[in-house]
mmCIF file of C-alpha atoms and ligand atoms in Angstrom:
data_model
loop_
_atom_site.group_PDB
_atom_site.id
_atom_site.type_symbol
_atom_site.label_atom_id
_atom_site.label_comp_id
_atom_site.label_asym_id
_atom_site.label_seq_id
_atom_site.Cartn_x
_atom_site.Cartn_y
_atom_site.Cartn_z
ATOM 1 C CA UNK A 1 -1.006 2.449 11.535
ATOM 2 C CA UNK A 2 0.695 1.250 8.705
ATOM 3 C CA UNK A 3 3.809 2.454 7.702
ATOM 4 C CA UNK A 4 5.996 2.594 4.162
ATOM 5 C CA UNK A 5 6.746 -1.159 4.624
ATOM 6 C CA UNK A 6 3.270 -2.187 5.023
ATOM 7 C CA UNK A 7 1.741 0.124 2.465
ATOM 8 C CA UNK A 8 4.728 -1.025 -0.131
ATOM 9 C CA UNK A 9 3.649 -4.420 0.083
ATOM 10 C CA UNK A 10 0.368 -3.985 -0.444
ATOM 11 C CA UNK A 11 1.130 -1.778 -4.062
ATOM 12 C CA UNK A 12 3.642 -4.637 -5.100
ATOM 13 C CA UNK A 13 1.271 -6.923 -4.808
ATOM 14 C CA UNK A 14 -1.810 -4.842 -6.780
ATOM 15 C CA UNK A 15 0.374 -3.404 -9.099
ATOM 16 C CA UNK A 16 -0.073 -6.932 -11.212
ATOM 17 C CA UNK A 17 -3.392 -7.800 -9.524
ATOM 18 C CA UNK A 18 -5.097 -4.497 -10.860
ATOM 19 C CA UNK A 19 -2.539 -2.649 -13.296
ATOM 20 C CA UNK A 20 -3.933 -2.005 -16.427
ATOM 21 C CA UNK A 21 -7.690 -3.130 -15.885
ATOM 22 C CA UNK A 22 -10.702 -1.147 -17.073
ATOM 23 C CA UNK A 23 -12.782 0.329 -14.346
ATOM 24 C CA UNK A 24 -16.354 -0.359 -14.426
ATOM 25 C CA UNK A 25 -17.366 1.777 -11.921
ATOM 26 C CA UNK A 26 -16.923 3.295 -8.102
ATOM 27 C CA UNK A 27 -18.827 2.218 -5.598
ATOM 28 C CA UNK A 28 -18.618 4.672 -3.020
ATOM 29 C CA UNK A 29 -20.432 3.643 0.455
ATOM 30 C CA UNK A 30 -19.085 5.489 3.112
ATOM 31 C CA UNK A 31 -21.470 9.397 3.371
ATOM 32 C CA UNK A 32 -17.580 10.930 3.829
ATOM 33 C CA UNK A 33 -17.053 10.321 0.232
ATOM 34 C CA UNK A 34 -19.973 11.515 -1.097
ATOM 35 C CA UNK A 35 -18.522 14.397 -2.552
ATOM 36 C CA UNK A 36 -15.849 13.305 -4.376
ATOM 37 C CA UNK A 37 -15.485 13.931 -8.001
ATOM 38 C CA UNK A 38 -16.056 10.569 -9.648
ATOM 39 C CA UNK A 39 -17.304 11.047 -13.767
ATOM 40 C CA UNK A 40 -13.633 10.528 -15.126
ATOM 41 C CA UNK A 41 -13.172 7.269 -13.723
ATOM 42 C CA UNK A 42 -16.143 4.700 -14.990
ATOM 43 C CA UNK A 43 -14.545 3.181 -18.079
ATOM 44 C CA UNK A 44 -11.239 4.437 -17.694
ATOM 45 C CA UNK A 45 -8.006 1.998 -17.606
ATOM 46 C CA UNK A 46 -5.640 1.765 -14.706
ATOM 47 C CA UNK A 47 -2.514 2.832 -15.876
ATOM 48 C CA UNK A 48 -0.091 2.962 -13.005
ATOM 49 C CA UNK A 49 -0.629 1.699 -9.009
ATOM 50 C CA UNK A 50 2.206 3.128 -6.662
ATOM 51 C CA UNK A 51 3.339 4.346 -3.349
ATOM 52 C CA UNK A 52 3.397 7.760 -3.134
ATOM 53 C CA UNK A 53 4.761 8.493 0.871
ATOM 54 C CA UNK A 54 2.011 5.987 2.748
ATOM 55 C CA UNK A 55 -0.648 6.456 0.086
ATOM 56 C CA UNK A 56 -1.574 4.041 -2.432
ATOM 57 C CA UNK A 57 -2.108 5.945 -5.498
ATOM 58 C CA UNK A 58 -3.600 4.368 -8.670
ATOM 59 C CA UNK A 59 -3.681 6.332 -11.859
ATOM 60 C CA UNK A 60 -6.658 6.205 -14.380
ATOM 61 C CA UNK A 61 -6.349 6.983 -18.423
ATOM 62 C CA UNK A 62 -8.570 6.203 -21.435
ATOM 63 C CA UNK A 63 -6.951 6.519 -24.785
ATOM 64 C CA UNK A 64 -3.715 6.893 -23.316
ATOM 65 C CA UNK A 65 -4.627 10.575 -21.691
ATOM 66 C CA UNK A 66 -4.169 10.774 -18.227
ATOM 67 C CA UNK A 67 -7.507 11.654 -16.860
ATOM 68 C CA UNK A 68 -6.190 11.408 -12.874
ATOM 69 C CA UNK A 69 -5.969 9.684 -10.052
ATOM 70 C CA UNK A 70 -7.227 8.223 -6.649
ATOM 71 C CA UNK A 71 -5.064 8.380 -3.581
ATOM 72 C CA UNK A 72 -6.042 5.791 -0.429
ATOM 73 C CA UNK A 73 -4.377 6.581 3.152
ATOM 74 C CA UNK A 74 -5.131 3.528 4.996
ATOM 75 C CA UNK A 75 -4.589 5.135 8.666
ATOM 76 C CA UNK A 76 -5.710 2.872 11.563
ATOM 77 C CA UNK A 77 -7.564 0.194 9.648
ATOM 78 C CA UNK A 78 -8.227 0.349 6.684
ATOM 79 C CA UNK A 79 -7.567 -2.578 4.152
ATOM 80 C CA UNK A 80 -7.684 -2.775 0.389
ATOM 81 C CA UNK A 81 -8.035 -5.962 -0.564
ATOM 82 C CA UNK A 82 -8.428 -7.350 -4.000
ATOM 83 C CA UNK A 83 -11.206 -9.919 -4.902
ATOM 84 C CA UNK A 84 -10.552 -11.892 -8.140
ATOM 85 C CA UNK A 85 -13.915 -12.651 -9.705
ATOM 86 C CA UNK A 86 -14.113 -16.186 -8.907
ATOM 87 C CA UNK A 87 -13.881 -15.533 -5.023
ATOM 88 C CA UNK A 88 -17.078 -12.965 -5.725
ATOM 89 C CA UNK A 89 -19.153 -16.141 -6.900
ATOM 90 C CA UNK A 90 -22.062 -16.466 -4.276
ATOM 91 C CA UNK A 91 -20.571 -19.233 -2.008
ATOM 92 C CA UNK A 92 -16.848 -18.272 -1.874
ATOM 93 C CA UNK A 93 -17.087 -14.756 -1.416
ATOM 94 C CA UNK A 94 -18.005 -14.801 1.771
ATOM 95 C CA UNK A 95 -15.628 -17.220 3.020
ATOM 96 C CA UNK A 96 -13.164 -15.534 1.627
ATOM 97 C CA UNK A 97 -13.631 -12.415 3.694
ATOM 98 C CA UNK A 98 -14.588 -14.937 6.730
ATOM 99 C CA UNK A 99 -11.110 -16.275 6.274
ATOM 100 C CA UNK A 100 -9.529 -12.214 6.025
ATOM 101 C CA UNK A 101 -11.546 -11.692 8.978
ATOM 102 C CA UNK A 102 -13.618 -8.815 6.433
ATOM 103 C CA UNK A 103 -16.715 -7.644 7.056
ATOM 104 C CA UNK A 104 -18.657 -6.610 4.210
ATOM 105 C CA UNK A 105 -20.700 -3.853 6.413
ATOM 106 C CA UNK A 106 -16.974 -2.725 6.439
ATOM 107 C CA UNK A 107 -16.839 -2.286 2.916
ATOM 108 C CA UNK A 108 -16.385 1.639 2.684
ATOM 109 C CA UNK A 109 -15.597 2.012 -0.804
ATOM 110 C CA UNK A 110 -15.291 -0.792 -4.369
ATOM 111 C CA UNK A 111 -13.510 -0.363 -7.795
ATOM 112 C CA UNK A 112 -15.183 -3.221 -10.360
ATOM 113 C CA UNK A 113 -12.714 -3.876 -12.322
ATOM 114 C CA UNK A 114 -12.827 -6.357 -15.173
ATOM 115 C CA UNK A 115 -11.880 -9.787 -13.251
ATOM 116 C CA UNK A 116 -12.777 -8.632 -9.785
ATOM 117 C CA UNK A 117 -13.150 -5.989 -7.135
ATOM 118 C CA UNK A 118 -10.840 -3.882 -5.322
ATOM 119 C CA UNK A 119 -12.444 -2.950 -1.813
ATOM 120 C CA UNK A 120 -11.287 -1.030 0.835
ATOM 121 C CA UNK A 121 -12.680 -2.203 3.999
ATOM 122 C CA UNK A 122 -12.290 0.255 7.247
ATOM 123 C CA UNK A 123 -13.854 -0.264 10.622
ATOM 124 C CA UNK A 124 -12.761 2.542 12.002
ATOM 125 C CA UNK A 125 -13.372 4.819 9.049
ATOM 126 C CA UNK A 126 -9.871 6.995 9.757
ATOM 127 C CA UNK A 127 -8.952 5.988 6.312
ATOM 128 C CA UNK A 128 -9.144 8.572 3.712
ATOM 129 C CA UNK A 129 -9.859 8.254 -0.389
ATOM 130 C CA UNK A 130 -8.942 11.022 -2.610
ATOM 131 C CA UNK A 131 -9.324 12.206 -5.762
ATOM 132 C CA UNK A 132 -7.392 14.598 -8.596
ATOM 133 C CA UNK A 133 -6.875 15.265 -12.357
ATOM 134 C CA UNK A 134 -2.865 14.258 -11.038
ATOM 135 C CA UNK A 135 -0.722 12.379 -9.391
ATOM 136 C CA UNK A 136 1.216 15.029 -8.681
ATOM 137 C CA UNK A 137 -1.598 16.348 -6.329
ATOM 138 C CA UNK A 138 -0.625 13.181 -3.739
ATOM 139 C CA UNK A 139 3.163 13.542 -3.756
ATOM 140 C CA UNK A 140 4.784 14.047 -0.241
ATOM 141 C CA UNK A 141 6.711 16.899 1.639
ATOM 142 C CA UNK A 142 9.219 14.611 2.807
ATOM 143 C CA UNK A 143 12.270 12.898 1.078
ATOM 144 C CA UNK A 144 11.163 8.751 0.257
ATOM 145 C CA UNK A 145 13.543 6.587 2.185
ATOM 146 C CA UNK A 146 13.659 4.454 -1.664
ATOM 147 C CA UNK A 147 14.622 7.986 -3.638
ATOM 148 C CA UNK A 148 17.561 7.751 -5.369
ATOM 149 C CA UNK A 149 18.318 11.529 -3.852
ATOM 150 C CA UNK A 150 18.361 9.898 -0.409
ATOM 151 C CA UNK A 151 22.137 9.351 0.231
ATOM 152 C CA UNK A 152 23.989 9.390 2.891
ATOM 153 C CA UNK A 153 25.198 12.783 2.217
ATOM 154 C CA UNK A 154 21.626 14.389 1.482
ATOM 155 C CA UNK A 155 19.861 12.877 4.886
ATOM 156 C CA UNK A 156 22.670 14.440 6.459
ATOM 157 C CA UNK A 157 21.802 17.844 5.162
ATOM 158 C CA UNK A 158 18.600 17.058 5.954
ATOM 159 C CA UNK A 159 19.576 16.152 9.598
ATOM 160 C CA UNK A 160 21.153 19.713 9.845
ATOM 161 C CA UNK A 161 19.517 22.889 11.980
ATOM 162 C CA UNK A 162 17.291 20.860 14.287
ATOM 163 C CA UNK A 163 18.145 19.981 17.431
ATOM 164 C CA UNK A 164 15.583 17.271 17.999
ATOM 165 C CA UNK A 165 16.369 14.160 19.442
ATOM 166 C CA UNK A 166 16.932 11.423 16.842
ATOM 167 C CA UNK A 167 14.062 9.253 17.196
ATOM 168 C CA UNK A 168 11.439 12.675 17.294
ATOM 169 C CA UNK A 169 12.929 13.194 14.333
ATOM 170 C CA UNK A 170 12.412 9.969 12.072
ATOM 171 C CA UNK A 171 9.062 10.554 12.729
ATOM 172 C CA UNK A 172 8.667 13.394 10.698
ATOM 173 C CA UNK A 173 7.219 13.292 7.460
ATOM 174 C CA UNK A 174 8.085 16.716 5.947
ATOM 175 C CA UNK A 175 11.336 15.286 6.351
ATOM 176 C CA UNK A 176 11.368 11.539 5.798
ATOM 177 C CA UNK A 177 8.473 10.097 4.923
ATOM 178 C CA UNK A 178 6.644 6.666 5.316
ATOM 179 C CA UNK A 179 9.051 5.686 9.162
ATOM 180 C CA UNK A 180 6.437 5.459 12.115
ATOM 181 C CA UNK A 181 6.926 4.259 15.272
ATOM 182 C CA UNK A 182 7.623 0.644 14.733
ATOM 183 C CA UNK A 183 10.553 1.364 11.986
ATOM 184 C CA UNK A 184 12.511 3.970 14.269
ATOM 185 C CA UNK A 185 12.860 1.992 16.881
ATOM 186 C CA UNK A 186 13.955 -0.551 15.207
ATOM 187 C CA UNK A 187 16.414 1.835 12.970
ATOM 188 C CA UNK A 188 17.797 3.176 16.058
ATOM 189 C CA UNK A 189 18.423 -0.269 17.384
ATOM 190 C CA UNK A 190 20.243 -1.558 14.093
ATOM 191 C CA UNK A 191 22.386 1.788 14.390
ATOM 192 C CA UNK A 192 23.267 1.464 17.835
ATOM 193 C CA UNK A 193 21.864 4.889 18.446
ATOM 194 C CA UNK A 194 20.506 6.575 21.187
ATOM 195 C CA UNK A 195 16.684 7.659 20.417
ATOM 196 C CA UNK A 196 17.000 10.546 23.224
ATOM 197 C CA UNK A 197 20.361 11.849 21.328
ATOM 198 C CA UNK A 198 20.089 14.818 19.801
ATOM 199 C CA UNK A 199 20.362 14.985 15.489
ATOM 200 C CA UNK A 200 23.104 17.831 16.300
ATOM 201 C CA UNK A 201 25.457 15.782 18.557
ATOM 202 C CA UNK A 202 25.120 12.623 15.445
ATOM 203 C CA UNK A 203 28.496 11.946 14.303
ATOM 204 C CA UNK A 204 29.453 11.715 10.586
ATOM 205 C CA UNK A 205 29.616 8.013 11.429
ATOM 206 C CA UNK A 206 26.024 7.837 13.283
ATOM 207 C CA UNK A 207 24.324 9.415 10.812
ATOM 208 C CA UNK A 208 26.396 6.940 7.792
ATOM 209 C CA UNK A 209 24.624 3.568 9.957
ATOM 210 C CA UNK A 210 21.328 5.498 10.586
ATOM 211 C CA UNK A 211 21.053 5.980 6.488
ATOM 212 C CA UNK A 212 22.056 2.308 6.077
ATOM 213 C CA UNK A 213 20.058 0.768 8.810
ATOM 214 C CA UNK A 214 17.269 2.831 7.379
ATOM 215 C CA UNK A 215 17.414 1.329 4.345
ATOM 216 C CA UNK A 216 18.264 -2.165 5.746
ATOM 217 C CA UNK A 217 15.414 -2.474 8.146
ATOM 218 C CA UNK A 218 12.965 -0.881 5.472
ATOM 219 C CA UNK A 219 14.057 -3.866 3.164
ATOM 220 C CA UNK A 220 13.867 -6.562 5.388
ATOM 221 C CA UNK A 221 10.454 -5.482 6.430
ATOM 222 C CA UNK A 222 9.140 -5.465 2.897
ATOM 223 C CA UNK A 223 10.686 -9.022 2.129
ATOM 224 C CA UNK A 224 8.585 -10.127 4.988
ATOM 225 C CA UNK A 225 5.292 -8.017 4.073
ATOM 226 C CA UNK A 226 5.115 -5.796 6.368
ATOM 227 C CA UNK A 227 4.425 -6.051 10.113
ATOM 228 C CA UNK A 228 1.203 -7.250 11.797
ATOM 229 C CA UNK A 229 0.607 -4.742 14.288
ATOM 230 C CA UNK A 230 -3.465 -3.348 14.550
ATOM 231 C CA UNK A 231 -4.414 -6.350 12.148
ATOM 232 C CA UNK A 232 -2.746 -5.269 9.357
ATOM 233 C CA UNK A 233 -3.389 -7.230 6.188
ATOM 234 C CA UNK A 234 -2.009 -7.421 2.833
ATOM 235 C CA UNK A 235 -4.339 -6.894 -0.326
ATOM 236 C CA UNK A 236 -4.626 -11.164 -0.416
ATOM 237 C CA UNK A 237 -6.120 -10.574 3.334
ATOM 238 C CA UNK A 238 -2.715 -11.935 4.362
ATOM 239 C CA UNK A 239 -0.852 -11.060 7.274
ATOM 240 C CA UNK A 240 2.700 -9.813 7.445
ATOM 241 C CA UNK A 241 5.121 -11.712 9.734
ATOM 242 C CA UNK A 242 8.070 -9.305 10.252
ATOM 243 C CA UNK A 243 6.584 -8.929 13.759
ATOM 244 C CA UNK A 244 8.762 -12.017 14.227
ATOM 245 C CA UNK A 245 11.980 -10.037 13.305
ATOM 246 C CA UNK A 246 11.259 -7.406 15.402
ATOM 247 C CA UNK A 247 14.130 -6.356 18.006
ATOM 248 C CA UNK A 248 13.541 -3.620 20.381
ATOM 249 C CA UNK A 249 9.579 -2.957 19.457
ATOM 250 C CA UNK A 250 6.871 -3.702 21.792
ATOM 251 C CA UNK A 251 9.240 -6.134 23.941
ATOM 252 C CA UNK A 252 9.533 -4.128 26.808
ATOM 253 C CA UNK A 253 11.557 -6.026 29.762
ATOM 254 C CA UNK A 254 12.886 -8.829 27.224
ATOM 255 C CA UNK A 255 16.131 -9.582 27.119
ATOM 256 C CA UNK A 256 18.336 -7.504 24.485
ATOM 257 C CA UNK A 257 19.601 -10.323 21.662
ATOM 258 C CA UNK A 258 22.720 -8.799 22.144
ATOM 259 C CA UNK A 259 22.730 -10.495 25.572
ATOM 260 C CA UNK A 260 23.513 -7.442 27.518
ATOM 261 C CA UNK A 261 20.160 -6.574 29.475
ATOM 262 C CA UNK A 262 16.298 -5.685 28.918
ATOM 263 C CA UNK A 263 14.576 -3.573 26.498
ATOM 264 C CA UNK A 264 13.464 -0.244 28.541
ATOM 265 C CA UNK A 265 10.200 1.638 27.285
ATOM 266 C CA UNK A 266 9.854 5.341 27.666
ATOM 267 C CA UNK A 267 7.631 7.379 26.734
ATOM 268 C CA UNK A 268 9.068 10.301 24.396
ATOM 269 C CA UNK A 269 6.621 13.075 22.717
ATOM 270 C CA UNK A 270 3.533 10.572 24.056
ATOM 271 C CA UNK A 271 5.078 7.835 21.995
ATOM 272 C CA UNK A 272 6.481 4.803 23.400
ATOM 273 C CA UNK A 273 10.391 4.516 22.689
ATOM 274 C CA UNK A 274 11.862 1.072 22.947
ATOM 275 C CA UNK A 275 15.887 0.113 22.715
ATOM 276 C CA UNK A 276 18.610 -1.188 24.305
ATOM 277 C CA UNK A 277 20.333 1.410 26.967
ATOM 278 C CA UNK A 278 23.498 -0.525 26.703
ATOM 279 C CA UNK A 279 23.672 -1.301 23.098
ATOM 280 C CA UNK A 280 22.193 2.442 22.396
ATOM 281 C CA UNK A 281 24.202 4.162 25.259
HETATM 282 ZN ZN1 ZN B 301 21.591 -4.557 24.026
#
């Protein structure tokens, strides 16, 4: 599933592809969105396209009045993928979704926009497509890892009365939102934390290189668009290539780079946990 890395890259990248392009029209082709609200949109402008948590959200206006906007969760695997209009022409379109490995069957959902289309493709139709007079509808429980509020100082208050271990933690999103799997392993692993140790037991000084490895790995993850794990693709059908960068995650019984043994795998709250038990003692 993609996480705030993934999802980022794909807004950064729309934001000029799509941002401030009239709408057409909605396509909706997948029966679970039949019932969405759609009159406000045909003909309206796109005013803003951002991440909001691990959903896409792109706001719609027409004579500068906000009318609303649509919020995409791409879950397992769902892609949203924009198609100038010159790669719609008869023979390139579908080589370009040959080449993005796209189906158009897949096709679950189109905005025509003026210059192309914006499809989101989902074969396993997990992904979800919402609609509301606001943005404000779509904003998340949890704290954004790229808030300004999230200092060192607040995501230790945040840290306080639970006495989960660290790793069960990062995973929550009414706390943090947008870190999955991948990204707290990884965070853990930058830290030099252990992901069984409890969030009570973190010293002032564990929970100072969780905030900044946190924000490092997050960062570096984004620089390399994301990380291609369940085919994820970027909206050029592109795929992401900090899978290469990846230290502790999904290379169970490889040797640590810090030289000092193998990466161990355990399973913790029926998610695998990878890291270093003598770099994360
Ligand atoms: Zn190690």
């Amino acid at each position: 599933m993609p996480e705030l890395p993934e999802v980022e890259t794909i807004v950064r990248q729309l934001a000029p592809d799509i941002g401030n392009k009239r709408i057409k029209t909605i396509e909706l082709l997948d029966p679970r969105f039949e019932d969405l609200e759609t009159s406000a949109i045909d003909g309206a402008r796109i005013v803003a396209v951002e991440r909001l948590g691990k959903q896409i959200v792109i706001s719609f206006a027409r004579d500068s009045a906000i009318l609303g906007a649509i919020a995409i969760h791409l879950r397992m695997s769902g892609r949203l993928i924009w198609i100038p209009e010159q790669k719609t022409k008869a023979t390139s379109a579908p080589e370009f979704l040959r080449a993005a490995s796209l189906k158009q069957e897949h096709c679950r959902a189109r905005l025509q926009l003026e210059g192309g289309s914006l499809c989101f493709f989902d074969t396993r139709r997990f992904g979800t497509i919402k609609i509301s007079d606001t943005r404000e509808t779509f904003l998340p429980r949890g704290l954004d890892p790229f808030a300004k509020e999230f200092t060192a100082e607040r995501f230790g208050e945040l840290l306080s009365n639970s006495q989960q271990a660290v790793k069960v933690w990062l995973l929550r999103q009414d706390k943090l939102v947008g870190i999955g799997n991948i990204y707290a392993c990884e965070i853990l692993y930058a830290a030099r934390v252990n992901p069984f140790l409890s969030v009570a037991k973190l010293s002032p000084k564990q929970i100072g290189l969780v905030h900044a490895s946190t924000l490092s790995i997050l960062n570096a993850a984004i620089e390399n668009c994301g990380t291609t794990f369940s085919d994820f693709q970027d909206s050029h059908g592109e795929l992401g290539s900090y899978q290469e960068f990846l230290k502790v995650y999904n290379r169970e019984n490889e040797d640590c780079v810090g030289g000092c043994g193998e990466i161990t795998r355990v399973s913790q709250q029926g998610r695998s946990t990878y890291y270093c038990s003598t770099c994360q003692k």
